[in-house]
XYZ file of N, CA and C in Angstrom:
405
model
N 218.943 -9.781 46.830
C 217.629 -10.370 46.780
C 216.558 -9.321 46.481
N 216.711 -8.110 47.002
C 215.738 -7.051 46.761
C 216.201 -6.145 45.629
N 215.225 -5.624 44.914
C 215.510 -4.676 43.846
C 215.895 -3.337 44.458
N 216.899 -2.653 43.914
C 217.252 -1.331 44.442
C 216.061 -0.374 44.349
N 215.944 0.496 45.317
C 214.845 1.467 45.345
C 215.059 2.516 44.266
N 213.998 2.766 43.511
C 214.003 3.840 42.523
C 212.991 4.863 43.010
N 213.442 6.024 43.410
C 212.549 7.029 43.989
C 211.640 7.686 42.953
N 211.860 7.431 41.677
C 211.009 8.026 40.656
C 209.709 7.225 40.558
N 208.587 7.886 40.797
C 207.288 7.241 40.695
C 206.917 7.168 39.221
N 206.508 5.978 38.729
C 206.155 5.876 37.311
C 204.888 6.659 37.001
N 204.821 7.167 35.790
C 203.611 7.867 35.372
C 202.500 6.857 35.208
N 201.317 7.223 35.659
C 200.145 6.375 35.517
C 199.516 6.579 34.155
N 198.205 6.760 34.139
C 197.495 6.908 32.875
C 197.650 8.329 32.330
N 197.036 8.627 31.158
C 197.209 9.939 30.530
C 196.743 11.124 31.375
N 195.852 10.897 32.340
C 195.371 12.001 33.169
C 196.206 12.193 34.431
N 197.230 11.366 34.613
C 198.106 11.508 35.772
C 198.850 12.831 35.661
N 199.070 13.477 36.778
C 199.725 14.783 36.772
C 200.726 14.869 37.914
N 201.596 15.847 37.816
C 202.554 16.061 38.887
C 201.829 16.431 40.173
N 202.338 15.948 41.280
C 201.806 16.319 42.585
C 202.974 16.596 43.505
N 202.691 17.251 44.594
C 203.741 17.672 45.506
C 203.664 16.842 46.779
N 204.741 16.177 47.128
C 204.821 15.361 48.332
C 205.403 16.222 49.451
N 204.571 16.599 50.408
C 205.036 17.500 51.465
C 206.076 16.845 52.366
N 206.074 15.539 52.449
C 207.064 14.850 53.289
C 208.424 14.803 52.609
N 208.422 14.536 51.330
C 209.670 14.412 50.578
C 210.131 15.739 49.985
N 209.224 16.734 49.960
C 209.534 18.025 49.345
C 209.972 17.880 47.894
N 209.265 17.036 47.168
C 209.620 16.843 45.764
C 208.357 16.734 44.925
N 208.513 16.950 43.643
C 207.418 16.773 42.700
C 207.596 15.432 42.011
N 206.502 14.719 41.808
C 206.570 13.460 41.077
C 205.186 13.140 40.535
N 205.109 12.108 39.723
C 203.829 11.645 39.215
C 203.156 10.841 40.323
N 201.839 10.757 40.294
C 201.128 9.999 41.326
C 201.153 8.506 41.039
N 201.296 8.126 39.767
C 201.264 6.716 39.410
C 199.859 6.143 39.359
N 198.835 6.998 39.354
C 197.443 6.556 39.401
C 196.943 6.192 38.004
N 196.228 5.075 37.933
C 195.566 4.654 36.698
C 194.063 4.657 36.949
N 193.291 5.132 35.980
C 191.837 5.069 36.054
C 191.366 3.872 35.234
N 190.279 3.259 35.689
C 189.751 2.069 35.022
C 189.531 2.309 33.527
N 188.950 3.454 33.188
C 188.651 3.690 31.764
C 189.917 3.713 30.913
N 191.038 4.175 31.479
C 192.271 4.199 30.698
C 192.902 2.812 30.591
N 192.670 1.962 31.572
C 193.110 0.571 31.435
C 192.409 -0.061 30.235
N 191.143 0.300 30.031
C 190.370 -0.230 28.897
C 190.702 0.518 27.608
N 190.737 1.867 27.655
C 191.028 2.678 26.460
C 192.365 2.308 25.831
N 193.365 2.100 26.661
C 194.713 1.839 26.165
C 194.953 0.368 25.851
N 193.938 -0.472 26.054
C 194.078 -1.880 25.707
C 194.854 -2.702 26.720
N 195.183 -2.119 27.871
C 195.810 -2.916 28.926
C 194.827 -4.001 29.338
N 193.554 -3.616 29.472
C 192.463 -4.577 29.620
C 191.719 -4.618 28.290
N 191.814 -5.739 27.575
C 191.100 -5.872 26.304
C 189.604 -6.044 26.543
N 189.259 -6.763 27.588
C 187.893 -6.897 28.083
C 187.990 -6.676 29.590
N 186.866 -6.628 30.302
C 186.985 -6.427 31.745
C 187.856 -7.473 32.454
N 187.971 -8.683 31.883
C 188.724 -9.755 32.541
C 189.926 -10.259 31.751
N 190.222 -9.652 30.609
C 191.311 -10.123 29.752
C 192.320 -9.009 29.528
N 193.597 -9.319 29.762
C 194.650 -8.316 29.591
C 195.334 -8.464 28.243
N 196.070 -7.430 27.871
C 196.965 -7.536 26.724
C 198.093 -8.490 27.117
N 198.890 -8.905 26.138
C 199.925 -9.913 26.384
C 200.973 -9.482 27.405
N 201.209 -8.179 27.527
C 202.269 -7.691 28.420
C 201.871 -7.715 29.891
N 200.583 -7.819 30.175
C 200.084 -7.709 31.546
C 199.509 -9.038 32.025
N 199.558 -9.250 33.334
C 198.991 -10.432 33.976
C 197.902 -9.947 34.929
N 196.717 -10.558 34.848
C 195.619 -10.207 35.761
C 195.523 -11.283 36.832
N 195.443 -10.844 38.084
C 195.336 -11.757 39.223
C 194.140 -11.330 40.063
N 193.424 -12.307 40.603
C 192.280 -12.023 41.460
C 192.672 -12.264 42.916
N 192.366 -11.293 43.790
C 192.632 -11.430 45.217
C 191.324 -11.753 45.933
N 191.209 -12.980 46.456
C 189.969 -13.406 47.112
C 189.689 -12.667 48.416
N 190.716 -12.268 49.117
C 190.511 -11.594 50.413
C 189.840 -10.231 50.239
N 190.284 -9.456 49.261
C 189.707 -8.120 49.043
C 188.644 -8.113 47.949
N 188.477 -9.238 47.267
C 187.546 -9.338 46.131
C 187.841 -8.279 45.081
N 189.116 -8.136 44.751
C 189.527 -7.177 43.724
C 190.601 -7.783 42.831
N 190.659 -7.314 41.579
C 191.725 -7.738 40.685
C 192.934 -6.821 40.810
N 194.062 -7.321 40.338
C 195.232 -6.464 40.177
C 195.983 -6.927 38.950
N 196.751 -6.001 38.393
C 197.516 -6.263 37.177
C 198.997 -6.122 37.469
N 199.790 -6.894 36.727
C 201.241 -6.757 36.851
C 201.854 -6.869 35.466
N 202.793 -5.971 35.187
C 203.570 -6.014 33.954
C 205.009 -6.326 34.360
N 205.479 -7.570 34.123
C 206.819 -7.949 34.573
C 207.944 -7.186 33.880
N 207.750 -6.797 32.618
C 208.805 -6.056 31.915
C 208.975 -4.655 32.488
N 207.862 -3.986 32.740
C 207.907 -2.622 33.277
C 207.972 -2.617 34.807
N 207.712 -3.775 35.411
C 207.639 -3.915 36.870
C 206.624 -2.932 37.447
N 205.426 -2.941 36.842
C 204.334 -2.067 37.279
C 203.195 -2.915 37.838
N 202.659 -2.453 38.942
C 201.547 -3.093 39.636
C 200.389 -2.106 39.668
N 199.187 -2.558 39.303
C 198.003 -1.702 39.314
C 196.872 -2.471 39.995
N 196.317 -1.910 41.050
C 195.118 -2.501 41.657
C 193.927 -1.615 41.303
N 192.757 -2.212 41.170
C 191.591 -1.469 40.692
C 190.327 -2.263 40.993
N 189.181 -1.669 40.754
C 187.903 -2.375 40.800
C 187.411 -2.561 39.379
N 186.755 -3.699 39.142
C 186.139 -3.966 37.846
C 184.707 -4.435 38.088
N 184.028 -4.880 37.034
C 182.635 -5.298 37.163
C 182.482 -6.406 38.206
N 183.377 -7.388 38.167
C 183.276 -8.520 39.092
C 183.460 -8.068 40.545
N 184.439 -7.210 40.797
C 184.663 -6.759 42.178
C 183.507 -5.885 42.654
N 182.983 -5.041 41.774
C 181.827 -4.220 42.142
C 180.618 -5.120 42.388
N 180.421 -6.136 41.528
C 179.317 -7.085 41.732
C 179.401 -7.741 43.109
N 180.592 -8.184 43.480
C 180.755 -8.841 44.786
C 180.467 -7.878 45.934
N 180.882 -6.644 45.783
C 180.630 -5.652 46.831
C 179.142 -5.319 46.912
N 178.477 -5.265 45.762
C 177.032 -5.036 45.736
C 176.313 -6.208 46.402
N 176.747 -7.438 46.119
C 176.139 -8.613 46.748
C 176.302 -8.564 48.265
N 177.456 -8.116 48.732
C 177.694 -7.968 50.170
C 176.712 -6.963 50.771
N 176.550 -5.826 50.100
C 175.625 -4.788 50.566
C 174.211 -5.350 50.659
N 173.790 -6.070 49.629
C 172.443 -6.628 49.616
C 172.277 -7.701 50.690
N 173.275 -8.574 50.844
C 173.195 -9.656 51.832
C 173.120 -9.118 53.255
N 173.767 -8.013 53.511
C 173.776 -7.419 54.850
C 172.610 -6.460 55.076
N 171.796 -6.247 54.036
C 170.657 -5.345 54.171
C 171.060 -3.888 54.318
N 172.222 -3.545 53.784
C 172.690 -2.164 53.862
C 171.923 -1.305 52.865
N 171.995 -0.010 53.020
C 171.171 0.907 52.220
C 171.850 1.449 50.978
N 173.128 1.163 50.762
C 173.773 1.681 49.561
C 175.270 1.464 49.572
N 175.912 2.054 48.603
C 177.363 1.963 48.452
C 177.917 3.362 48.212
N 179.221 3.487 48.334
C 179.895 4.754 48.062
C 180.982 4.480 47.034
N 181.099 5.357 46.067
C 182.149 5.237 45.052
C 182.910 6.548 44.991
N 184.240 6.451 44.902
C 185.072 7.661 44.886
C 184.876 8.485 43.629
N 184.914 7.846 42.482
C 184.848 8.624 41.251
C 184.263 7.826 40.107
N 183.059 8.154 39.716
C 182.424 7.453 38.605
C 182.922 7.960 37.259
N 183.649 9.060 37.255
C 184.182 9.606 36.004
C 185.214 8.662 35.381
N 185.737 7.727 36.141
C 186.764 6.821 35.627
C 186.172 5.547 35.040
N 184.845 5.492 34.906
C 184.179 4.319 34.347
C 184.462 4.215 32.848
N 184.220 3.048 32.281
C 184.393 2.825 30.849
C 183.073 2.304 30.297
N 182.404 3.104 29.510
C 181.149 2.759 28.843
C 180.113 2.177 29.803
N 180.086 2.698 31.019
C 179.071 2.297 31.987
C 179.256 0.926 32.607
N 180.431 0.317 32.444
C 180.642 -1.032 32.978
C 180.504 -1.069 34.502
N 181.115 -0.122 35.193
C 181.078 -0.121 36.659
C 179.768 0.451 37.185
N 179.260 1.492 36.525
C 177.990 2.092 36.935
C 176.871 1.068 36.819
N 176.909 0.254 35.771
C 175.898 -0.789 35.603
C 175.878 -1.754 36.776
N 177.057 -2.145 37.245
C 177.136 -3.041 38.403
C 176.633 -2.341 39.665
N 176.990 -1.074 39.843
C 176.530 -0.320 41.019
C 175.018 -0.122 41.012
N 174.441 0.037 39.839
C 173.004 0.301 39.736
C 172.155 -0.868 40.217
N 172.767 -2.030 40.412
C 171.995 -3.161 40.929
C 171.557 -2.911 42.371
N 172.229 -2.017 43.093
C 171.832 -1.659 44.457
C 170.633 -0.728 44.413
N 170.641 0.205 43.486
C 169.580 1.196 43.360
C 170.095 2.335 42.509
N 169.243 3.292 42.180
C 169.687 4.394 41.326
C 170.806 5.198 41.985
N 171.759 5.615 41.165
C 172.898 6.368 41.682
C 172.552 7.813 41.985
N 171.662 8.384 41.210
C 171.317 9.797 41.401
C 169.824 9.923 41.637
N 169.465 10.685 42.638
C 168.051 10.937 42.920
C 167.792 12.434 42.847
N 168.299 13.058 41.840
C 168.135 14.495 41.710
C 168.082 14.862 40.250
N 168.455 16.091 39.935
C 168.462 16.525 38.537
C 169.378 15.644 37.704
N 169.077 15.561 36.431
C 169.909 14.778 35.513
C 171.338 15.301 35.560
N 172.282 14.388 35.590
C 173.693 14.775 35.622
C 174.471 13.895 34.663
N 175.757 14.154 34.541
C 176.579 13.349 33.650
C 176.751 11.931 34.181
N 176.313 11.652 35.418
C 176.388 10.297 35.954
C 175.325 9.396 35.351
N 174.297 9.990 34.738
C 173.208 9.207 34.175
C 173.592 8.522 32.874
N 174.652 8.957 32.248
C 175.068 8.377 30.979
C 176.490 7.865 31.109
N 176.771 6.696 30.507
C 178.134 6.173 30.590
C 179.125 7.079 29.876
N 180.347 7.132 30.405
C 181.392 7.909 29.726
C 181.863 7.149 28.507
N 182.419 7.858 27.557
C 182.895 7.203 26.338
C 184.382 7.333 26.220
């Protein structure tokens, strides 16, 4: 009933690199995908439309999308414009003062930064590369 365990972690996007697992004492890929590479590589043709090989599913509990490729048996969870919009709406509804994002470098043409900017400006200091969308 269960698929046999394959200890090899699949390679994620082009920026994925080998990492060292101190528990397993082995080197492997992290399997991490960045949003911009989902778009660059055409896995996501638009923020809400996948290529034919992938299936996009929305999870109402976490307000996030996830992708699945049945042929490759790969699962990718991520944030997109809609999930960021919902999180921004939550922040505004609760009267909170802002949001936190792990890495804006993984954005695609400002799609996620645009949604985050609805809360307020992301940078309140010298001009930085966060002020312009990545290409």
